[in-house]
mmCIF file of C-alpha atoms in Angstrom:
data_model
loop_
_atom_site.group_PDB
_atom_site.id
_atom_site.type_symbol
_atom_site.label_atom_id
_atom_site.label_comp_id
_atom_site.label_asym_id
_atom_site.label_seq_id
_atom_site.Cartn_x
_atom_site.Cartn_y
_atom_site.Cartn_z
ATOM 1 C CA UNK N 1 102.181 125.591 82.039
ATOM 2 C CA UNK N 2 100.775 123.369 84.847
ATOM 3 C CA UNK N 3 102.354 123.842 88.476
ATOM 4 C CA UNK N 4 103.032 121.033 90.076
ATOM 5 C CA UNK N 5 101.544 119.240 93.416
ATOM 6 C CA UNK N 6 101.699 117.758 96.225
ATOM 7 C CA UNK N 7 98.967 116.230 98.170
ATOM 8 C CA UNK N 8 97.183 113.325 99.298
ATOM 9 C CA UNK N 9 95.134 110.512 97.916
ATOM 10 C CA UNK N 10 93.230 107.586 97.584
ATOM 11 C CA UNK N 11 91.757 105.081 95.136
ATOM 12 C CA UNK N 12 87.752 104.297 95.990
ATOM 13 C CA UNK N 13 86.098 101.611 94.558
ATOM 14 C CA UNK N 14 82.428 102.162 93.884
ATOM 15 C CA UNK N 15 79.415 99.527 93.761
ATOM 16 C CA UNK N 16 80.383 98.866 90.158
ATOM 17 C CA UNK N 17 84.103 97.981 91.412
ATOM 18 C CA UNK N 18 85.474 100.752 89.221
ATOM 19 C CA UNK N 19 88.104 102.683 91.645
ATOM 20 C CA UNK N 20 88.296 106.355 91.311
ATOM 21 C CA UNK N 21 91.042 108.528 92.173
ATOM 22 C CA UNK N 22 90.256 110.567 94.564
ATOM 23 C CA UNK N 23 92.827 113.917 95.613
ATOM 24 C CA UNK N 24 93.694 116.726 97.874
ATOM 25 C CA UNK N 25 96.425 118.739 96.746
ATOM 26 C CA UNK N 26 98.415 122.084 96.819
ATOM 27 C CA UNK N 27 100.378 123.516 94.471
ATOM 28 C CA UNK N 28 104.323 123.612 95.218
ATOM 29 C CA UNK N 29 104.660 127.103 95.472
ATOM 30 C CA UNK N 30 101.571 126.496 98.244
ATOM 31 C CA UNK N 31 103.209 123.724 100.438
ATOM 32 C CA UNK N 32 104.135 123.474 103.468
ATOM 33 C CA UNK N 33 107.884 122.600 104.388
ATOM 34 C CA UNK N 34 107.912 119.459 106.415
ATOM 35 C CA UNK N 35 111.936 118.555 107.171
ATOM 36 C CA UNK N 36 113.750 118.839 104.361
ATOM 37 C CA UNK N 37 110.375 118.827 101.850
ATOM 38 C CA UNK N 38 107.420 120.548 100.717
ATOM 39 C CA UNK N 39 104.057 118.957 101.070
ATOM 40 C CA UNK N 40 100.240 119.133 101.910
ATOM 41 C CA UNK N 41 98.986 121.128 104.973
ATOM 42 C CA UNK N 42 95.748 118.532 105.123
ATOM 43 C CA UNK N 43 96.166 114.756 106.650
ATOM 44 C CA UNK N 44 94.385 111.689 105.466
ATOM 45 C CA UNK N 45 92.014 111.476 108.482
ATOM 46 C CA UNK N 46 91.212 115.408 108.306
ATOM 47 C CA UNK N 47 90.247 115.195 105.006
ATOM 48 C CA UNK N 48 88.027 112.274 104.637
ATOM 49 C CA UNK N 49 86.492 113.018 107.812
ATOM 50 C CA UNK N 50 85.192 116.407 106.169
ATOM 51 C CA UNK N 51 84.096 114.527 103.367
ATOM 52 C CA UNK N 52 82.354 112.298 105.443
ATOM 53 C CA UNK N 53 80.379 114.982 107.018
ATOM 54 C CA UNK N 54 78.897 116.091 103.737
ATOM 55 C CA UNK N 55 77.055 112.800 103.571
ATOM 56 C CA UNK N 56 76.382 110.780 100.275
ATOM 57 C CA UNK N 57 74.401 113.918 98.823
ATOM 58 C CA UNK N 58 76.743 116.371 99.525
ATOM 59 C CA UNK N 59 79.243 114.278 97.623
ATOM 60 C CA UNK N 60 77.619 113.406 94.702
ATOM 61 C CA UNK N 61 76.748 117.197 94.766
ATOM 62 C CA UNK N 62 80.446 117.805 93.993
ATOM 63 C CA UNK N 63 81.247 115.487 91.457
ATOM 64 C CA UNK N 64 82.649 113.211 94.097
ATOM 65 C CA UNK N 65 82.565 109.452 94.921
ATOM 66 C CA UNK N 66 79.739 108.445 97.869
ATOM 67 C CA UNK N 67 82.718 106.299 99.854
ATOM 68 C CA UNK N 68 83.313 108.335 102.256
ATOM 69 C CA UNK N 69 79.907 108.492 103.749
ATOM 70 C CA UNK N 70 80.235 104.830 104.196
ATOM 71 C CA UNK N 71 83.551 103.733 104.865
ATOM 72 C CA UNK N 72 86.698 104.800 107.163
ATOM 73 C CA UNK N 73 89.732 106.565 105.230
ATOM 74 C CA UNK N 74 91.960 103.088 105.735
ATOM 75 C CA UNK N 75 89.707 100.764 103.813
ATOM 76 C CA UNK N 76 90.680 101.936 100.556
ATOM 77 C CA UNK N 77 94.536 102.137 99.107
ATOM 78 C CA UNK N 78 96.109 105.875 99.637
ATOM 79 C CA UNK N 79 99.295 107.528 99.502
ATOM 80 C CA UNK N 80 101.101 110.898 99.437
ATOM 81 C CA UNK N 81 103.251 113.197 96.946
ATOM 82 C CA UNK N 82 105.977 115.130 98.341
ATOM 83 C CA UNK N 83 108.412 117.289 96.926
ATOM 84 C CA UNK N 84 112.224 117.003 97.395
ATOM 85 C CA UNK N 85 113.763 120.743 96.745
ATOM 86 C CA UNK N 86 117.026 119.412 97.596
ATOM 87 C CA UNK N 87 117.184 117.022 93.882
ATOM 88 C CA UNK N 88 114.284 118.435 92.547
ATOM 89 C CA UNK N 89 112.401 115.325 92.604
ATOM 90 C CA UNK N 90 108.439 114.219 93.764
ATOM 91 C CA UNK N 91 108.479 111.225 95.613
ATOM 92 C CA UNK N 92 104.604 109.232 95.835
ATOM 93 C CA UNK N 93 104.545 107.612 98.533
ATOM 94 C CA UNK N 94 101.617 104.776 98.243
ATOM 95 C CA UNK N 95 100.525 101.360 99.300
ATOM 96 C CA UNK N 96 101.672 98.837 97.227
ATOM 97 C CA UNK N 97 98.918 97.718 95.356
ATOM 98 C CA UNK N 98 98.862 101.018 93.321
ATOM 99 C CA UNK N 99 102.701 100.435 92.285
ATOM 100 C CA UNK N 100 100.776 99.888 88.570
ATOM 101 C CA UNK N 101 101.357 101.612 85.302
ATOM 102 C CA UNK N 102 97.302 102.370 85.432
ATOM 103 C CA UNK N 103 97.624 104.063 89.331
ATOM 104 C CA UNK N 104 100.749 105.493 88.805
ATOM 105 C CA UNK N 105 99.657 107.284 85.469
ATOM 106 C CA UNK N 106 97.125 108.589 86.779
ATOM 107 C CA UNK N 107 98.567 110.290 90.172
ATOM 108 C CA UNK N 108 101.232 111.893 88.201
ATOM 109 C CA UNK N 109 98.617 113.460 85.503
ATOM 110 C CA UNK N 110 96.021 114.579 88.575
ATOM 111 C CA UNK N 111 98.947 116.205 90.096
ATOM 112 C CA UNK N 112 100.979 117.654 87.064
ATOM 113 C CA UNK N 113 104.276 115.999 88.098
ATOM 114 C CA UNK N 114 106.614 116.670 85.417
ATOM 115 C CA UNK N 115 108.085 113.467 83.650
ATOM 116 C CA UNK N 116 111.253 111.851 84.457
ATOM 117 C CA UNK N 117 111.018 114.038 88.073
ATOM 118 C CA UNK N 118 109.474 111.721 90.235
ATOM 119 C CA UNK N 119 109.592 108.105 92.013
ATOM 120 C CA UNK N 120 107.331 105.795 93.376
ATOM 121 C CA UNK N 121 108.165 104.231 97.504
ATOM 122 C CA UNK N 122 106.348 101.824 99.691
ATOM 123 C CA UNK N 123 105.455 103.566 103.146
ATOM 124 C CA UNK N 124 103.744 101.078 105.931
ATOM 125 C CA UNK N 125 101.594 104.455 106.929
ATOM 126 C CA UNK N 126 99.785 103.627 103.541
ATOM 127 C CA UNK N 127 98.469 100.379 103.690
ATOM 128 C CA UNK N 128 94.876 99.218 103.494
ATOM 129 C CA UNK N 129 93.311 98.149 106.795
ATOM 130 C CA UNK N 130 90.386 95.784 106.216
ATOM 131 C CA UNK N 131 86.953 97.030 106.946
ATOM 132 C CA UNK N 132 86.240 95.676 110.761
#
């Protein structure tokens, strides 16, 4: 049986304008407490900018979407799942553009969030920022 995660994540859009998801994550029994939760060690920033570092080739080495060799972390929508041990519950935490059946889907089956156990919140540190 799947363990479930938390983590971080974003959805890139590539040249074709198909958007990816794109994920960091730790299982629960791996998290970190933060307050009264459990979540990811690893920050938005942190992450991306080690991505970033591995250039275009280095990603698509991985199996991973070029964006981040071109673009800053806040261009493309993002969020966070954290775990509630208190009601037994994942919260995601994302910009509001991925409040969709399709996003949402998809975040709970990348990080094996068990059916009826989890909501979906706005959180301002999640929204877009236009490229500049």
């Amino acid at each position: 049986m799947p363990v479930p995660c938390v983590g971080i994540f974003w959805f890139v859009r590539d040249a074709d304008g198909v958007s990816t998801l794109l994920a960091d994550k730790t299982s629960i029994d791996a998290a970190e407490p933060y307050g009264d939760c459990l979540t990811h060690p690893t920050g938005h920033a942190e992450f991306w900018d080690g991505l970033s570092r591995l250039g275009a080739a280095g990603l698509k080495a991985r199996g991973l979407p070029t964006a981040p060799a071109w673009h800053e972390y806040e261009e493309f929508p993002r969020g966070r799942v954290v775990y509630w041990p208190g009601n037994q519950r994942f919260v995601i935490y994302a910009d509001r553009r991925l409040h969709r059946h399709e996003f949402i889907n998809q975040i709970a089956a990348e990080f094996d969030l068990p059916e009826g156990r989890y909501t979906v919140q706005a959180d301002p540190h999640y929204r877009r920022q236009p490229r500049r």
